[in-house]
Amino acid sequence: MSNTTNQQWGGRFSEATDEFVARFTASVDFDQRLYRQDIQGSIAHAKMLTKVGVLTAEECEAIIKGLGEIQADIESGQFEWSVALEDVHMNIEAALTKKIGITGKKLHTGRSRNDQVATDIRLYMRDEVDFILTEIARLQQGLLELSERNADTIMPGFTHLQTAQPVTFGHHLLAWFEMLSRDYERFVDCRKRINIMPLGAAALAGTTYPIDRTYTADLLSFSAPANNSLDAVSDRDFGIEFCAASSLLLMHLTRMSEELVLWTSSQFNFINLPDRFCTGSSIMPQKKNPDVPELVRGKSGRVYGHLMSLLTLMKSQPLAYNKDNQEDKEPLFDTVDTVRGCLRAFADMVPAIEARKEEMREAARRGFSTATDLADYLVRAGVAFRDAHEIVGLSVAYGIKTNKDLSDMTLEELQQFSDQIQEDVFEVLTLEGSVSARNHIGGTAPDQVRAAVVRGRELLARRG
Ligand code: ARG
């Protein structure tokens, strides 16, 4: 191939492409991933050309049959991809012509690789977003199950990673559920702008054939043809949006990962991750490492990087198509693979998390986590909040000195700090009393957790 010019565009060239340049500019090694969408787009284009009288019905039939055979060849590993043919589009078109002769050469009428590639990526992204949405929902489903099982499980809630107030583990998990609901909405929103059809823009200015873009858009289930041909071939906003939504999702997964890593450590010892999600150490026989959450935490870097790559790729690009845009694919593909992998790992792992309820409870008991409850108790008895804060501060200092939690002190000991404290104080100093008192929408009370799980299930059901 090195001494011939490209069959599809070689007409005006007097020497062959430099061998290195041919390899350097080719994208077939990675864009062959788009073969299904390329064939799908070509079939719709051929049908539309037939409808408007540019192709005959027999030609259309031959094209569809040929493309079907090519798809089968690709899927059975018999297709020979050629770097000399540059990209997936020209490889498939050349193979079609080889199969069906001159009719194959008519497929590209009224079309350019510029609108073709933009269409292919959008079709591909649309499918991937749909899959990602189902995986987010599967993970959310798992979180609801685990929350329900742990609606009454008490753990310390943290601020500054210091014990703050007791919360229920179910409530903590539902915070993750909320993050994922926002991610879900972002992908749904991103899909709207993916689902616009570039075909018909041709190279940049549209085409002189009497095309019916609405018909092609319908065939491909796009919501509408793109409004402006120049924008249609050059827009990659949807890819950037996809990477932005993916970055936020990964950021959330890193937060969850971080907590899982902390909680599995012997210092916390809050949860057990089943062995199948962990690995061992080749030197330290006692180790069981939370590799899955650690790796997810690490993989966020790639996705953030791809967002930055695509923003930089598009920065300052003049209209319309530029070869720069060929560089959109690898970041997008790797983002898709990373997001799919991380979601799968999480969706499989989360329902299998086992809470160590006793350890969680003990940790909540240890950290004076009901101190705010004592302050609120004093306020209800008529003490101003700042004074109550001071009284509780002194009680905590006494507890540290005597190694006693507030709930372990006698009434007399507590009354040293305020004579407003009465026997009923012990109801608010218990962990159960503390969490069930926060009984409002969005609060940590077990009843609220159960109600939120019901609402979560309704939300998932409404999405269909
Ligand atoms: N492989 C190219 C890409 O991915 C296809 C479009 C090429 N268009 C062109 N005029 N060279 O962007």
Coordinates of C-alpha atoms in Angstrom, one line a residue, residues 186-437:
R186 CA -26.8 14.7 34.3
F187 CA -26.4 11.8 32.0
V188 CA -30.1 12.0 31.0
D189 CA -29.6 15.7 30.2
C190 CA -26.4 15.1 28.3
R191 CA -28.2 12.4 26.2
K192 CA -30.6 15.1 24.9
R193 CA -27.8 17.0 23.2
I194 CA -26.1 13.8 22.0
N195 CA -29.3 12.8 20.2
I196 CA -29.1 15.3 17.4
M197 CA -28.3 14.2 13.9
P198 CA -25.4 15.7 11.9
L199 CA -26.0 13.8 8.7
G200 CA -26.9 16.0 5.8
A201 CA -24.3 18.6 6.8
A202 CA -21.9 16.8 4.5
A203 CA -18.4 18.3 4.5
L204 CA -19.6 21.6 6.1
A205 CA -22.1 23.4 3.9
G206 CA -24.8 20.9 3.3
T207 CA -25.4 19.1 0.0
T208 CA -27.0 19.9 -3.4
Y209 CA -29.0 16.6 -3.4
P210 CA -32.7 16.8 -2.4
I211 CA -32.1 15.1 0.9
D212 CA -34.7 14.4 3.5
R213 CA -32.9 14.8 6.8
T214 CA -36.0 14.4 9.0
Y215 CA -36.5 11.0 7.4
T216 CA -32.9 9.9 8.2
A217 CA -33.2 11.3 11.7
D218 CA -36.4 9.2 12.2
L219 CA -34.7 6.1 10.9
L220 CA -31.9 6.5 13.4
S221 CA -34.2 7.6 16.2
F222 CA -32.5 11.0 16.5
S223 CA -34.8 13.6 18.0
A224 CA -34.0 16.1 15.2
P225 CA -31.5 17.0 12.5
A226 CA -28.8 19.5 13.6
N227 CA -29.8 23.1 12.8
N228 CA -26.6 24.3 11.2
S229 CA -24.3 22.3 9.0
L230 CA -21.1 24.1 10.1
D231 CA -21.9 23.4 13.8
A232 CA -23.1 19.9 13.0
V233 CA -19.7 18.7 11.7
S234 CA -17.6 20.5 14.3
D235 CA -19.6 20.3 17.6
R236 CA -18.1 18.0 20.2
D237 CA -19.8 19.6 23.2
F238 CA -21.7 16.5 23.9
G239 CA -18.4 14.6 24.4
I240 CA -17.2 17.2 26.8
E241 CA -20.5 17.1 28.7
F242 CA -20.2 13.3 28.8
C243 CA -16.7 13.6 30.3
A244 CA -17.9 16.2 32.7
A245 CA -20.8 14.1 33.9
S246 CA -18.4 11.1 34.1
S247 CA -15.9 13.2 36.1
L248 CA -18.6 14.1 38.7
L249 CA -19.7 10.5 38.9
L250 CA -16.1 9.3 39.4
M251 CA -15.6 12.0 42.0
H252 CA -18.6 10.6 43.9
L253 CA -17.3 7.1 43.5
T254 CA -13.9 8.2 44.9
R255 CA -15.7 9.6 48.0
M256 CA -17.5 6.3 48.5
S257 CA -14.2 4.4 47.9
E258 CA -12.4 6.5 50.4
E259 CA -14.9 5.7 53.1
L260 CA -14.9 2.0 52.2
V261 CA -11.2 1.9 52.5
L262 CA -11.3 3.7 55.8
W263 CA -14.1 1.5 57.2
T264 CA -12.4 -1.8 56.2
S265 CA -9.2 -0.8 58.1
S266 CA -8.7 -2.3 61.5
Q267 CA -8.6 1.2 63.0
F268 CA -12.3 1.7 62.0
N269 CA -13.4 -1.9 61.5
F270 CA -16.9 -0.8 60.5
I271 CA -17.6 -3.1 57.6
N272 CA -16.5 -6.3 56.0
L273 CA -16.0 -6.5 52.2
P274 CA -16.4 -10.1 51.1
D275 CA -13.1 -11.7 50.0
R276 CA -14.1 -11.8 46.4
F277 CA -13.8 -8.0 46.2
C278 CA -10.4 -8.0 47.9
T279 CA -6.9 -9.2 47.2
G280 CA -4.0 -10.3 49.4
S281 CA -0.4 -9.3 49.8
S282 CA 2.5 -11.3 48.4
I283 CA 4.6 -10.6 51.4
M284 CA 2.3 -10.0 54.4
P285 CA 0.1 -13.0 54.9
Q286 CA -2.4 -11.3 57.2
K287 CA -3.4 -8.7 54.7
K288 CA -6.8 -8.3 52.9
N289 CA -6.7 -5.2 50.8
P290 CA -9.7 -3.2 49.5
D291 CA -8.3 -3.1 46.0
V292 CA -11.6 -2.5 44.2
P293 CA -12.4 0.8 45.9
E294 CA -8.8 1.9 45.8
L295 CA -8.6 1.3 42.1
V296 CA -11.8 3.1 41.5
R297 CA -10.4 6.0 43.5
G298 CA -7.3 5.9 41.3
K299 CA -9.2 5.6 38.0
S300 CA -10.8 9.0 38.5
G301 CA -7.6 10.6 37.3
R302 CA -8.0 9.3 33.8
V303 CA -11.5 10.6 33.5
Y304 CA -10.6 14.0 34.8
G305 CA -7.7 14.0 32.3
H306 CA -10.0 13.1 29.4
L307 CA -12.3 16.0 30.3
M308 CA -9.3 18.3 30.1
S309 CA -8.1 16.7 26.8
L310 CA -11.4 17.3 25.1
L311 CA -11.7 20.9 26.4
T312 CA -8.2 21.6 25.1
L313 CA -8.9 19.7 21.8
M314 CA -11.8 22.0 21.1
K315 CA -10.3 25.2 22.3
S316 CA -9.8 27.8 19.6
Q317 CA -10.8 25.5 16.8
P318 CA -12.1 27.5 13.9
L319 CA -15.2 26.2 12.1
A320 CA -15.9 23.7 10.7
Y321 CA -14.3 20.2 10.8
N322 CA -10.6 20.0 11.6
K323 CA -8.5 16.8 11.8
D324 CA -8.0 17.7 15.4
N325 CA -11.3 16.1 16.0
Q326 CA -10.1 12.7 15.3
E327 CA -8.5 12.9 18.7
D328 CA -11.9 12.9 20.4
K329 CA -12.3 9.2 20.2
E330 CA -9.6 7.7 22.5
P331 CA -10.5 9.9 25.4
L332 CA -14.2 9.2 24.9
F333 CA -13.7 5.4 24.6
D334 CA -11.5 5.3 27.6
T335 CA -14.0 7.3 29.6
V336 CA -16.7 4.9 28.6
D337 CA -14.6 1.9 29.5
T338 CA -13.6 3.4 32.9
V339 CA -17.1 4.5 33.9
R340 CA -18.5 1.1 32.9
G341 CA -15.8 -0.8 34.8
C342 CA -16.1 1.3 38.0
L343 CA -19.9 1.2 38.0
R344 CA -19.9 -2.5 37.5
A345 CA -17.5 -3.1 40.4
F346 CA -19.5 -0.9 42.7
A347 CA -22.9 -2.2 41.7
D348 CA -21.7 -5.8 42.3
M349 CA -19.9 -5.0 45.5
V350 CA -22.3 -2.6 47.4
P351 CA -25.1 -5.1 48.2
A352 CA -22.4 -7.5 49.6
I353 CA -21.1 -5.0 52.2
E354 CA -21.6 -6.4 55.7
A355 CA -21.9 -3.8 58.5
R356 CA -20.1 -4.6 61.8
K357 CA -22.9 -3.2 63.8
E358 CA -21.3 -3.6 67.2
E359 CA -18.1 -1.9 66.2
M360 CA -20.0 1.0 64.6
R361 CA -22.1 1.4 67.7
E362 CA -19.1 1.3 70.0
A363 CA -17.3 3.9 67.9
A364 CA -20.4 6.2 68.1
R365 CA -20.6 5.7 71.9
R366 CA -16.9 6.5 72.4
G367 CA -16.8 9.9 70.8
F368 CA -19.2 12.0 73.0
S369 CA -21.5 12.0 69.9
T370 CA -24.6 12.9 71.9
A371 CA -23.1 16.1 73.3
T372 CA -25.3 18.2 71.0
D373 CA -28.3 16.3 72.3
L374 CA -27.4 17.3 75.8
A375 CA -27.1 21.0 74.7
D376 CA -30.5 20.8 72.9
Y377 CA -32.0 19.3 76.1
L378 CA -30.7 22.2 78.2
V379 CA -32.1 24.7 75.7
R380 CA -35.5 23.0 76.0
A381 CA -35.2 23.5 79.7
G382 CA -34.7 27.2 79.2
V383 CA -30.9 27.6 79.0
A384 CA -29.6 29.9 76.2
F385 CA -27.8 27.8 73.5
R386 CA -24.3 29.4 74.1
D387 CA -24.6 28.7 77.9
A388 CA -25.7 25.2 77.1
H389 CA -22.7 24.8 74.8
E390 CA -20.4 25.8 77.6
I391 CA -22.1 23.5 80.2
V392 CA -21.7 20.5 77.8
G393 CA -18.1 21.4 77.0
L394 CA -17.3 21.2 80.8
S395 CA -19.2 17.9 81.0
V396 CA -17.2 16.5 78.1
A397 CA -13.9 17.7 79.7
Y398 CA -14.9 15.8 82.9
G399 CA -15.8 12.7 80.8
I400 CA -12.3 12.8 79.1
K401 CA -10.7 13.1 82.6
T402 CA -12.7 10.3 84.1
N403 CA -12.9 8.2 80.9
K404 CA -16.7 8.2 80.9
D405 CA -19.2 8.8 78.1
L406 CA -22.0 11.3 79.0
S407 CA -24.4 8.4 79.2
D408 CA -22.2 6.6 81.7
M409 CA -22.3 9.5 84.2
T410 CA -24.6 9.5 87.1
L411 CA -27.3 12.2 87.5
E412 CA -25.3 13.7 90.3
E413 CA -22.2 13.9 88.2
L414 CA -24.1 15.7 85.4
Q415 CA -25.8 18.0 87.8
Q416 CA -22.4 19.4 88.8
F417 CA -22.5 21.4 85.6
S418 CA -26.2 22.4 85.6
D419 CA -29.1 21.9 88.0
Q420 CA -31.4 22.0 85.0
I421 CA -30.4 18.4 84.2
Q422 CA -33.0 15.9 85.4
E423 CA -33.5 12.1 85.3
D424 CA -35.1 12.3 81.8
V425 CA -31.7 13.4 80.4
F426 CA -30.7 9.8 79.8
E427 CA -33.4 9.4 77.1
V428 CA -31.5 12.0 75.0
L429 CA -28.1 10.7 75.9
T430 CA -28.6 7.3 74.4
L431 CA -27.6 6.8 70.8
E432 CA -31.0 5.4 69.9
G433 CA -32.6 8.5 71.4
S434 CA -30.3 10.8 69.6
V435 CA -30.9 9.4 66.1
S436 CA -34.7 8.8 66.5
A437 CA -35.1 12.4 67.6

